[in-house]
Structure formats: structure tokens, C-alpha cells
Amino acid sequence: MRPIRPAFGEVNQLGGVFVNGRPLPNAIRLRIVELAQLGIRPCDISRQLRVSHGCVSKILARYNETGSILPGAIGGSKPRVTTPTVVKHIRTYKQRDPGIFAWEIRDRLLADGVCDKFNLPSVSSISRILRNKIGNLSQQSQYESGKQAPHPPPQPSLPYNHLYSYPTSKVPTPPGMPTLPGHMAMHRIWPSSHSVTDILGIRSITEQQISDSPSFSSAKLEEWSAINRTNFPPASSPLVNGMDKLHLEPEAKYTQTPNGLPTVNSYVTAPSIPPYHPPTQVSPYMGYSATTSAYVTGPTWQPASGSALSPHSCDIATPLAFKSMTANRDAIHPVTASAL
DNA sequence: GACGTGACGGTTGAA
DNA sequence: CGTTCAACCGTCACG
């Protein structure tokens, strides 16, 4: 499993609880964007949610840029460009033309469709490959060329390369590919994504998944995780960035949602909203959950009561639809969490 | 006072 | 299986 994480994150200057190195719960992120959309100033959002203004600024900026409220993919490595297939092709080229230059190989990789411009190895990479992996080409090549087609296998490479076309989230904005405009980013693989528009107005897939499906949990999560960096869907590559950010890792892992979502409660005295209660099901990340709840339900955040709200609570008219949606999520996410 | 930004200490996950 | 490395995180402080 994972190392036991700090049972109680840390407390920032505003009194908010956070876990160093980890993203804020999606609920909070969502809340930040929501409030911003409602015209609340970032500084007020910061104070209200007890999130540093730098963070608020960052999240809003990201949202404006990508249309996603989700954090970027954390960890992992860039997928290698010099995949076995690529190496194989390079070898083949070299075999066929021992005097070929690295840049020529590069061109050929591109021309032959072995690579696209985004996963095309650099000349230096090719040189390295030639040096390290195909160094003994002369001998090896003869041997291999014997059993391998003289010409580069047309397709076998495709699936593989395809997979790496836009490697991962780690390469959100490949050279030549400008960061996606927010609106575009929002309508990618997961249309609903986390756009506030969707979240506030339209029932996004997410919401549906969560609120419509009582059993929403592992299945959907898997589905989501499949979108995550780990199992990156190659097909979505061009829009990878935004999509990638849809990974729900933080939410899922932290079980933050049950607690994190709550936010709504603080703003809305919605009778329909179930009283906030700490999840009884403990996930591996319970620690964080707890903190999150503290975080969210901090002193001025008394969701359950619905009355002891932050000063702004009454000023904000959160759409009812959203309220209920959130309430639903609130109720359901513990399951999600436990499923993990 | 509001806000953008970079340093910092931290986590994560593929290699 | 532990380490490395490069990505990301949020906070904080500065301007």
C-alpha cells in the first residue's frame, strides 16, 4: 500500500488544512471555480475556502486556460520516445544504409509513419540509439536482417507508436501544439469534464455517474482511471492535456469528496442537503479525508448546521440544481472512496 | 489590499 | 524491490 499519510495535513495561514504535495480536493477546486464564476473575487474565495490566494489564482488560471479544474498528472515519467519499435526501425534503416545520418533516420521515421512529430526522437536520441543499442550493428544486423524483413514492418509498429503518440499527460502540450483553449479543452473526451458550465448548469457525466448511479464506484472509477495517465488512451492524444487532467486521482484517493464537496453546504442552507457527516468508511486516505473535512468544515464552515456559515454564505446563490447535485455526490462518494 | 509569480518542501509514479 | 527523476502539488513571501 501507500505510506501512511499524515493523519492531519497541515494548516495554512488562513486556517485551511492541506496536504503538502497533494492537490486540493476536487470539490474545493470546483468550489473555487464556481465562486469565481459567481463573481466572487479571488481574494474572497481564498479567504472563504481558506486556500492560499496563490492557489486560487493558479486554479483559476488553469481553468481559464484548459477548462479543467483538475490538477495535472502527478508523478510518473514521460513515455519514452525510443520505443522498441522505433529502435527496431532505426536498426533497420541503419542496416539498409550503414552510412545513414541520424537526421535522415529521423526523417524516415516520420515519413514512414513510425513516429509522428510528437514522438519523434531527437537526432541526439537517435544517435544514442545507434551508439548504444545498435552499436554492433554490423554483426548483429546481418543476423537480424536475415530473419527480419528487409523493409521496415509496415504496421506492427503502429499500435505501439500509437500508444505513444502523445505520450502522456506528461506531454500535455507537445511542441507545436499550443495549449488548448479552455472551451476546447472542455469538450474533449470527457465533455462534461469539470467545466463550471457543466457543473453548474448541465448535469455532466460526472454528475450523472455519481448521482444517477447509486452503485457508482469501482466501475466508473476504473473507467475514469483508464483515462488517467496510467492507462492513457492514445486516441485522445491530441487533447491529452485536458483529458489527462480529468483523472480523478485526488478525489478518489483522498476520499475527499465526501468531505470536500460539502462546500455547497456552507453556502447554501439547503434543507435537502444531508447533514454533513464524516465518512464512516475509512479509506486508505482517511487521514486526508479527515483533514479535508476539517478543511472544508472548518470553523466557519458548518455544513451540517446550515446556519453557521461563512459570512458570505448568504450572499451566494448557488443554483439549486447544483445544490442537489452536490448533495447527491456527497452522499455517494463515500462509496466511491470505499471502493478504492 | 489584490494578485501574479517563483522558491520551497513535499508527493507521486514510471523507468 | 528500492532508487532515481521529473512531473505535479499548495503554501508562502515578495513585488
Tab-separated table of C-alpha atoms (C1' of nucleotides) in Angstrom:
chain	number	residue	atom	x	y	z
A	1	MET	CA	0.000	0.000	0.000
A	2	ARG	CA	0.886	3.516	0.419
A	3	PRO	CA	2.789	5.016	3.166
A	4	ILE	CA	0.582	6.186	5.848
A	5	ARG	CA	-0.035	9.721	5.121
A	6	PRO	CA	-0.119	12.393	7.652
A	7	ALA	CA	-3.278	11.982	9.526
A	8	PHE	CA	-3.875	15.665	9.606
A	9	GLY	CA	-2.444	17.661	6.817
A	10	GLU	CA	-1.023	20.978	7.563
A	11	VAL	CA	-2.704	24.196	8.290
A	12	ASN	CA	-2.045	27.196	6.178
A	13	GLN	CA	-2.065	30.776	7.208
A	14	LEU	CA	-5.727	31.038	6.588
A	15	GLY	CA	-6.531	28.145	8.800
A	16	GLY	CA	-7.245	25.826	5.978
A	17	VAL	CA	-5.967	22.326	6.039
A	18	PHE	CA	-3.966	20.982	3.201
A	19	VAL	CA	-1.704	18.107	2.457
A	20	ASN	CA	1.631	19.216	1.295
A	21	GLY	CA	2.465	17.964	-2.113
A	22	ARG	CA	-1.022	16.876	-2.845
A	23	PRO	CA	-3.694	18.599	-4.821
A	24	LEU	CA	-6.617	20.166	-3.175
A	25	PRO	CA	-9.709	18.052	-3.237
A	26	ASN	CA	-11.601	18.394	-6.419
A	27	ALA	CA	-14.516	19.685	-4.511
A	28	ILE	CA	-12.527	22.604	-3.330
A	29	ARG	CA	-11.149	23.215	-6.731
A	30	LEU	CA	-14.583	23.092	-8.091
A	31	ARG	CA	-15.769	25.433	-5.460
A	32	ILE	CA	-13.100	27.890	-6.292
A	33	VAL	CA	-14.131	27.992	-9.872
A	34	GLU	CA	-17.753	28.167	-9.009
A	35	LEU	CA	-17.299	31.089	-6.765
A	36	ALA	CA	-15.218	32.825	-9.321
A	37	GLN	CA	-17.958	32.298	-11.800
A	38	LEU	CA	-20.353	33.799	-9.403
A	39	GLY	CA	-18.300	36.884	-9.367
A	40	ILE	CA	-16.616	36.358	-6.086
A	41	ARG	CA	-13.198	37.879	-6.050
A	42	PRO	CA	-10.267	35.551	-5.823
A	43	CYS	CA	-9.172	37.110	-2.606
A	44	ASP	CA	-12.547	36.424	-1.117
A	45	ILE	CA	-12.531	32.923	-2.413
A	46	SER	CA	-9.196	32.469	-0.876
A	47	ARG	CA	-10.370	33.618	2.485
A	48	GLN	CA	-13.594	31.820	2.343
A	49	LEU	CA	-12.221	28.491	1.340
A	50	ARG	CA	-9.076	29.050	3.293
A	51	VAL	CA	-6.947	28.320	0.378
A	52	SER	CA	-3.952	30.424	-0.358
A	53	HIS	CA	-4.580	33.067	-2.899
A	54	GLY	CA	-1.722	31.742	-4.918
A	55	CYS	CA	-3.505	28.500	-5.197
A	56	VAL	CA	-6.770	30.115	-6.057
A	57	SER	CA	-5.021	32.111	-8.662
A	58	LYS	CA	-3.381	29.078	-10.063
A	59	ILE	CA	-6.507	27.023	-10.221
A	60	LEU	CA	-8.478	29.762	-11.828
A	61	ALA	CA	-5.757	30.416	-14.303
A	62	ARG	CA	-5.614	26.803	-15.163
A	63	TYR	CA	-9.295	26.642	-15.515
A	64	ASN	CA	-9.341	29.593	-17.812
A	65	GLU	CA	-6.670	28.068	-19.858
A	66	THR	CA	-7.737	24.498	-20.042
A	67	GLY	CA	-11.292	24.430	-18.927
A	68	SER	CA	-10.430	21.863	-16.372
A	69	ILE	CA	-10.424	22.260	-12.675
A	70	LEU	CA	-8.428	19.158	-12.167
A	71	PRO	CA	-4.842	19.082	-11.153
A	72	GLY	CA	-2.242	17.894	-13.528
A	73	ALA	CA	-0.994	14.411	-13.515
A	74	ILE	CA	1.431	13.849	-10.764
A	75	GLY	CA	4.335	11.551	-10.876
A	76	GLY	CA	5.328	9.104	-13.456
A	77	SER	CA	7.681	9.506	-16.272
A	78	LYS	CA	7.358	10.594	-19.764
A	79	PRO	CA	6.806	7.705	-22.024
A	80	ARG	CA	9.890	7.019	-23.898
A	81	VAL	CA	10.060	8.027	-27.434
A	82	THR	CA	12.606	5.467	-28.258
A	83	THR	CA	10.281	2.586	-28.077
A	84	PRO	CA	11.368	-0.839	-29.112
A	85	THR	CA	9.582	-0.368	-32.350
A	86	VAL	CA	11.352	2.820	-33.056
A	87	VAL	CA	14.629	1.248	-32.213
A	88	LYS	CA	13.826	-1.606	-34.467
A	89	HIS	CA	13.138	0.736	-37.298
A	90	ILE	CA	16.242	2.667	-36.676
A	91	ARG	CA	18.153	-0.517	-36.756
A	92	THR	CA	16.565	-1.450	-39.971
A	93	TYR	CA	17.400	1.849	-41.545
A	94	LYS	CA	20.911	1.526	-40.383
A	95	GLN	CA	21.179	-1.920	-41.735
A	96	ARG	CA	19.960	-0.917	-45.064
A	97	ASP	CA	22.128	2.102	-45.184
A	98	PRO	CA	25.022	1.957	-42.768
A	99	GLY	CA	26.022	5.428	-43.731
A	100	ILE	CA	22.710	6.947	-42.933
A	101	PHE	CA	22.723	10.001	-40.742
A	102	ALA	CA	20.731	10.340	-37.616
A	103	TRP	CA	18.746	13.165	-39.041
A	104	GLU	CA	17.972	11.085	-42.052
A	105	ILE	CA	16.728	8.351	-39.852
A	106	ARG	CA	14.643	10.866	-38.095
A	107	ASP	CA	13.126	11.999	-41.316
A	108	ARG	CA	12.423	8.487	-42.322
A	109	LEU	CA	10.771	7.640	-39.095
A	110	LEU	CA	8.467	10.476	-39.729
A	111	ALA	CA	7.993	9.743	-43.387
A	112	ASP	CA	7.285	6.105	-42.764
A	113	GLY	CA	4.789	6.907	-40.138
A	114	VAL	CA	6.723	5.133	-37.493
A	115	CYS	CA	6.599	8.271	-35.465
A	116	ASP	CA	4.668	11.398	-35.625
A	117	LYS	CA	6.065	14.764	-34.932
A	118	PHE	CA	5.282	14.470	-31.306
A	119	ASN	CA	7.017	11.272	-30.547
A	120	LEU	CA	9.788	11.660	-32.976
A	121	PRO	CA	13.076	11.036	-31.271
A	122	SER	CA	15.590	13.792	-31.377
A	123	VAL	CA	18.628	13.430	-33.505
A	124	SER	CA	20.677	13.027	-30.415
A	125	SER	CA	18.392	10.309	-29.204
A	126	ILE	CA	18.778	8.522	-32.457
A	127	SER	CA	22.479	8.909	-32.252
A	128	ARG	CA	22.429	7.462	-28.824
A	129	ILE	CA	20.404	4.562	-30.005
A	130	LEU	CA	22.771	3.980	-32.840
A	131	ARG	CA	25.630	4.105	-30.471
A	132	ASN	CA	24.233	2.136	-27.597
A	133	LYS	CA	21.683	-0.174	-28.961
A	134	ILE	CA	22.756	-0.682	-32.458
A	135	GLY	CA	26.383	-0.270	-31.895
A	136	ASN	CA	27.250	-3.726	-33.060
A	137	LEU	CA	25.015	-3.396	-35.934
A	138	SER	CA	27.417	-4.815	-38.398
A	139	GLN	CA	27.363	-8.214	-36.844
A	140	GLN	CA	24.006	-8.104	-35.318
A	141	SER	CA	22.353	-6.611	-38.258
A	142	GLN	CA	23.353	-9.349	-40.559
A	143	TYR	CA	21.976	-11.795	-38.187
A	144	GLU	CA	18.824	-9.986	-37.646
A	145	SER	CA	18.291	-8.833	-41.114
A	146	GLY	CA	18.211	-12.420	-42.013
A	147	LYS	CA	15.162	-13.061	-40.033
A	148	GLN	CA	13.617	-9.758	-40.404
A	149	ALA	CA	12.056	-8.233	-43.382
A	150	PRO	CA	14.450	-6.060	-45.267
A	151	HIS	CA	11.984	-3.340	-45.163
A	152	PRO	CA	10.507	-1.884	-42.085
A	153	PRO	CA	7.491	-3.741	-40.979
A	154	PRO	CA	4.718	-1.532	-42.046
A	155	GLN	CA	2.197	-1.788	-39.371
A	156	PRO	CA	3.318	-3.743	-36.444
A	157	SER	CA	4.739	-0.616	-35.108
A	158	LEU	CA	1.606	1.290	-35.257
A	159	PRO	CA	-0.164	0.110	-32.231
A	160	TYR	CA	2.812	0.707	-30.173
A	161	ASN	CA	3.624	4.030	-31.533
A	162	HIS	CA	0.124	4.936	-31.498
A	163	LEU	CA	0.204	4.385	-27.888
A	164	TYR	CA	2.912	6.843	-27.577
A	165	SER	CA	1.686	9.294	-29.991
A	166	TYR	CA	1.033	11.743	-27.279
A	167	PRO	CA	2.716	10.033	-24.626
A	168	THR	CA	1.033	11.014	-21.553
A	169	SER	CA	-0.170	13.789	-19.585
A	170	LYS	CA	3.386	14.496	-19.124
A	171	VAL	CA	3.422	15.912	-22.533
A	172	PRO	CA	0.406	17.991	-22.363
A	173	THR	CA	1.424	20.484	-24.868
A	174	PRO	CA	3.693	18.955	-27.342
A	175	PRO	CA	5.826	21.283	-29.300
A	176	GLY	CA	3.839	22.925	-31.922
A	177	MET	CA	0.692	22.189	-30.130
A	178	PRO	CA	-0.448	25.177	-28.285
A	179	THR	CA	-2.250	24.788	-25.106
A	180	LEU	CA	-5.815	24.183	-25.758
A	181	PRO	CA	-8.225	26.932	-25.312
A	182	GLY	CA	-10.463	26.410	-22.424
A	183	HIS	CA	-13.554	25.771	-24.352
A	184	MET	CA	-11.856	23.226	-26.440
A	185	ALA	CA	-10.337	21.556	-23.546
A	186	MET	CA	-13.677	21.244	-22.022
A	187	HIS	CA	-15.152	19.349	-24.826
A	188	ARG	CA	-12.726	16.674	-25.126
A	189	ILE	CA	-13.034	13.099	-24.363
A	190	TRP	CA	-14.981	13.848	-21.388
A	191	PRO	CA	-17.205	16.584	-22.467
A	192	SER	CA	-18.614	17.360	-19.178
A	193	SER	CA	-15.249	17.427	-17.678
A	194	HIS	CA	-15.253	19.853	-14.929
A	195	SER	CA	-16.304	22.871	-16.665
A	196	VAL	CA	-18.217	25.065	-14.437
A	197	THR	CA	-20.750	25.437	-17.089
A	198	ASP	CA	-21.403	21.815	-16.970
A	199	ILE	CA	-21.123	21.586	-13.338
A	200	LEU	CA	-23.376	24.428	-12.584
A	201	GLY	CA	-25.875	24.108	-15.266
A	202	ILE	CA	-25.783	20.920	-17.094
A	203	ARG	CA	-25.526	17.643	-15.499
A	204	SER	CA	-22.240	16.460	-16.526
A	205	ILE	CA	-21.323	12.921	-16.998
A	206	THR	CA	-19.665	13.110	-13.741
A	207	GLU	CA	-22.744	14.159	-12.025
A	208	GLN	CA	-24.726	11.564	-13.740
A	209	GLN	CA	-22.328	8.956	-12.831
A	210	ILE	CA	-22.371	9.987	-9.340
A	211	SER	CA	-25.881	10.898	-8.728
A	212	ASP	CA	-27.616	8.617	-11.077
A	213	SER	CA	-25.813	5.542	-10.274
A	214	PRO	CA	-26.018	4.504	-6.714
A	215	SER	CA	-23.504	1.897	-7.421
A	216	PHE	CA	-21.214	4.325	-8.994
A	217	SER	CA	-17.913	3.299	-7.762
A	218	SER	CA	-15.406	0.875	-8.925
A	219	ALA	CA	-16.772	0.531	-12.363
A	220	LYS	CA	-16.855	4.166	-13.050
A	221	LEU	CA	-13.712	4.764	-11.309
A	222	GLU	CA	-11.997	2.264	-13.420
A	223	GLU	CA	-13.397	3.975	-16.339
A	224	TRP	CA	-12.048	7.190	-15.111
A	225	SER	CA	-8.786	5.818	-14.152
A	226	ALA	CA	-8.492	4.470	-17.597
A	227	ILE	CA	-8.454	7.994	-18.648
A	228	ASN	CA	-5.804	8.704	-16.236
A	229	ARG	CA	-2.224	8.938	-17.069
A	230	THR	CA	-1.506	5.405	-16.308
A	231	ASN	CA	-3.725	3.979	-18.895
A	232	PHE	CA	-3.623	6.744	-21.225
A	233	PRO	CA	-5.940	6.437	-24.114
A	234	PRO	CA	-3.827	7.009	-27.121
A	235	ALA	CA	-6.671	8.016	-29.242
A	236	SER	CA	-7.297	11.002	-27.179
A	237	SER	CA	-3.809	12.103	-27.534
A	238	PRO	CA	-4.153	15.433	-29.165
A	239	LEU	CA	-6.247	16.600	-26.387
A	240	VAL	CA	-4.405	14.769	-23.860
A	241	ASN	CA	-3.736	17.612	-21.680
A	242	GLY	CA	-7.164	18.378	-20.615
A	243	MET	CA	-8.198	14.860	-20.586
A	244	ASP	CA	-5.376	13.863	-18.565
A	245	LYS	CA	-6.353	16.313	-16.022
A	246	LEU	CA	-9.551	14.611	-15.642
A	247	HIS	CA	-8.011	11.945	-13.720
A	248	LEU	CA	-9.781	11.766	-10.505
A	249	GLU	CA	-6.941	10.543	-8.604
A	250	PRO	CA	-7.009	13.111	-5.927
A	251	GLU	CA	-10.629	12.842	-5.421
A	252	ALA	CA	-10.679	9.160	-5.351
A	253	LYS	CA	-7.667	8.701	-3.294
A	254	TYR	CA	-8.460	11.236	-0.797
A	255	THR	CA	-11.959	10.353	-0.378
A	256	GLN	CA	-12.045	13.966	-0.304
A	257	THR	CA	-15.284	14.275	-1.987
A	258	PRO	CA	-17.493	13.302	0.804
A	259	ASN	CA	-15.919	15.916	2.822
A	260	GLY	CA	-14.614	18.112	0.211
A	261	LEU	CA	-17.758	18.631	-1.569
A	262	PRO	CA	-19.550	19.955	1.208
A	263	THR	CA	-18.701	23.256	0.255
A	264	VAL	CA	-22.060	23.700	-1.018
A	265	ASN	CA	-23.441	23.308	2.346
A	266	SER	CA	-21.557	26.188	3.549
A	267	TYR	CA	-23.103	28.412	1.070
A	268	VAL	CA	-26.484	27.096	0.889
A	269	THR	CA	-28.877	26.378	3.561
A	270	ALA	CA	-30.416	23.636	1.671
A	271	PRO	CA	-32.804	21.533	3.580
A	272	SER	CA	-32.346	18.864	1.030
A	273	ILE	CA	-28.742	18.594	1.720
A	274	PRO	CA	-27.961	15.797	4.019
A	275	PRO	CA	-26.190	16.857	7.086
A	276	TYR	CA	-22.571	16.588	6.776
A	277	HIS	CA	-21.113	13.650	8.459
A	278	PRO	CA	-17.697	12.262	8.435
A	279	PRO	CA	-17.464	9.192	6.361
A	280	THR	CA	-17.694	6.133	8.386
A	281	GLN	CA	-15.979	4.076	5.821
A	282	VAL	CA	-12.363	4.540	6.136
A	283	SER	CA	-10.278	4.607	3.081
A	284	PRO	CA	-6.567	4.403	2.985
A	285	TYR	CA	-6.709	8.100	2.743
A	286	MET	CA	-8.923	8.582	5.573
A	287	GLY	CA	-6.337	10.702	7.093
A	288	TYR	CA	-6.660	13.177	4.438
A	289	SER	CA	-10.333	12.876	4.378
A	290	ALA	CA	-10.429	13.870	7.887
A	291	THR	CA	-8.318	16.795	7.259
A	292	THR	CA	-10.319	17.679	4.336
A	293	SER	CA	-13.394	17.709	6.295
A	294	ALA	CA	-11.788	19.904	8.785
A	295	TYR	CA	-10.601	21.924	5.982
A	296	VAL	CA	-13.929	22.290	4.499
A	297	THR	CA	-15.962	22.289	7.529
A	298	GLY	CA	-13.622	24.417	9.397
A	299	PRO	CA	-14.732	26.849	11.978
A	300	THR	CA	-16.705	28.955	9.646
A	301	TRP	CA	-17.854	26.007	7.716
A	302	GLN	CA	-20.608	24.257	9.405
A	303	PRO	CA	-22.329	22.476	6.656
A	304	ALA	CA	-24.396	20.302	8.807
A	305	SER	CA	-25.956	23.070	10.677
A	306	GLY	CA	-26.512	25.054	7.609
A	307	SER	CA	-26.658	28.107	9.691
A	308	ALA	CA	-23.234	28.705	10.933
A	309	LEU	CA	-21.966	29.664	7.622
A	310	SER	CA	-19.284	31.809	6.442
A	311	PRO	CA	-20.110	35.434	6.185
A	312	HIS	CA	-20.635	35.086	2.518
A	313	SER	CA	-22.808	32.137	2.695
A	314	CYS	CA	-25.963	34.018	2.278
A	315	ASP	CA	-24.705	36.148	-0.461
A	316	ILE	CA	-24.113	33.388	-2.788
A	317	ALA	CA	-26.962	31.978	-4.650
A	318	THR	CA	-25.869	28.638	-5.758
A	319	PRO	CA	-28.165	27.168	-8.300
A	320	LEU	CA	-30.454	24.692	-6.791
A	321	ALA	CA	-29.671	22.168	-9.369
A	322	PHE	CA	-26.174	22.281	-8.340
A	323	LYS	CA	-27.010	22.086	-4.755
A	324	SER	CA	-28.849	18.911	-5.102
A	325	MET	CA	-26.280	17.522	-7.358
A	326	THR	CA	-23.659	18.185	-4.889
A	327	ALA	CA	-25.722	16.775	-2.190
A	328	ASN	CA	-26.030	13.631	-4.112
A	329	ARG	CA	-22.430	13.444	-4.676
A	330	ASP	CA	-21.897	13.980	-1.101
A	331	ALA	CA	-23.951	11.051	-0.271
A	332	ILE	CA	-22.469	8.807	-2.797
A	333	HIS	CA	-18.867	9.442	-2.770
A	334	PRO	CA	-18.100	7.630	0.375
A	335	VAL	CA	-18.968	4.572	-1.558
A	336	THR	CA	-16.634	5.576	-4.220
A	337	ALA	CA	-13.972	6.082	-1.754
A	338	SER	CA	-14.506	2.847	-0.078
A	339	ALA	CA	-14.360	1.130	-3.365
A	340	LEU	CA	-10.812	2.107	-3.529
B	1	DG	C1'	-5.448	45.309	-0.439
B	2	DA	C1'	-5.409	42.302	-4.549
B	3	DC	C1'	-2.961	39.423	-7.295
B	4	DG	C1'	0.821	37.200	-10.188
B	5	DT	C1'	4.890	34.634	-9.597
B	6	DG	C1'	8.793	31.887	-8.089
B	7	DA	C1'	11.064	29.365	-4.372
B	8	DC	C1'	10.307	25.753	-1.448
B	9	DG	C1'	9.299	21.382	0.592
B	10	DG	C1'	6.537	17.845	-0.379
B	11	DT	C1'	4.183	13.593	-3.107
B	12	DT	C1'	3.740	10.611	-6.895
B	13	DG	C1'	4.646	7.078	-10.259
B	14	DA	C1'	7.214	5.320	-14.403
B	15	DA	C1'	11.597	3.768	-15.516
C	1	DC	C1'	12.285	-4.121	-4.702
C	2	DG	C1'	14.412	0.148	-3.712
C	3	DT	C1'	16.121	4.254	-6.075
C	4	DT	C1'	16.034	7.937	-9.300
C	5	DC	C1'	13.988	11.511	-11.633
C	6	DA	C1'	10.857	14.652	-13.372
C	7	DA	C1'	6.499	15.803	-13.166
C	8	DC	C1'	2.933	17.990	-10.150
C	9	DC	C1'	1.139	19.920	-5.703
C	10	DG	C1'	-0.127	24.134	-2.325
C	11	DT	C1'	1.892	27.439	0.644
C	12	DC	C1'	4.407	31.331	1.400
C	13	DA	C1'	6.635	35.558	0.566
C	14	DC	C1'	7.777	39.079	-2.363
C	15	DG	C1'	6.871	42.754	-5.528
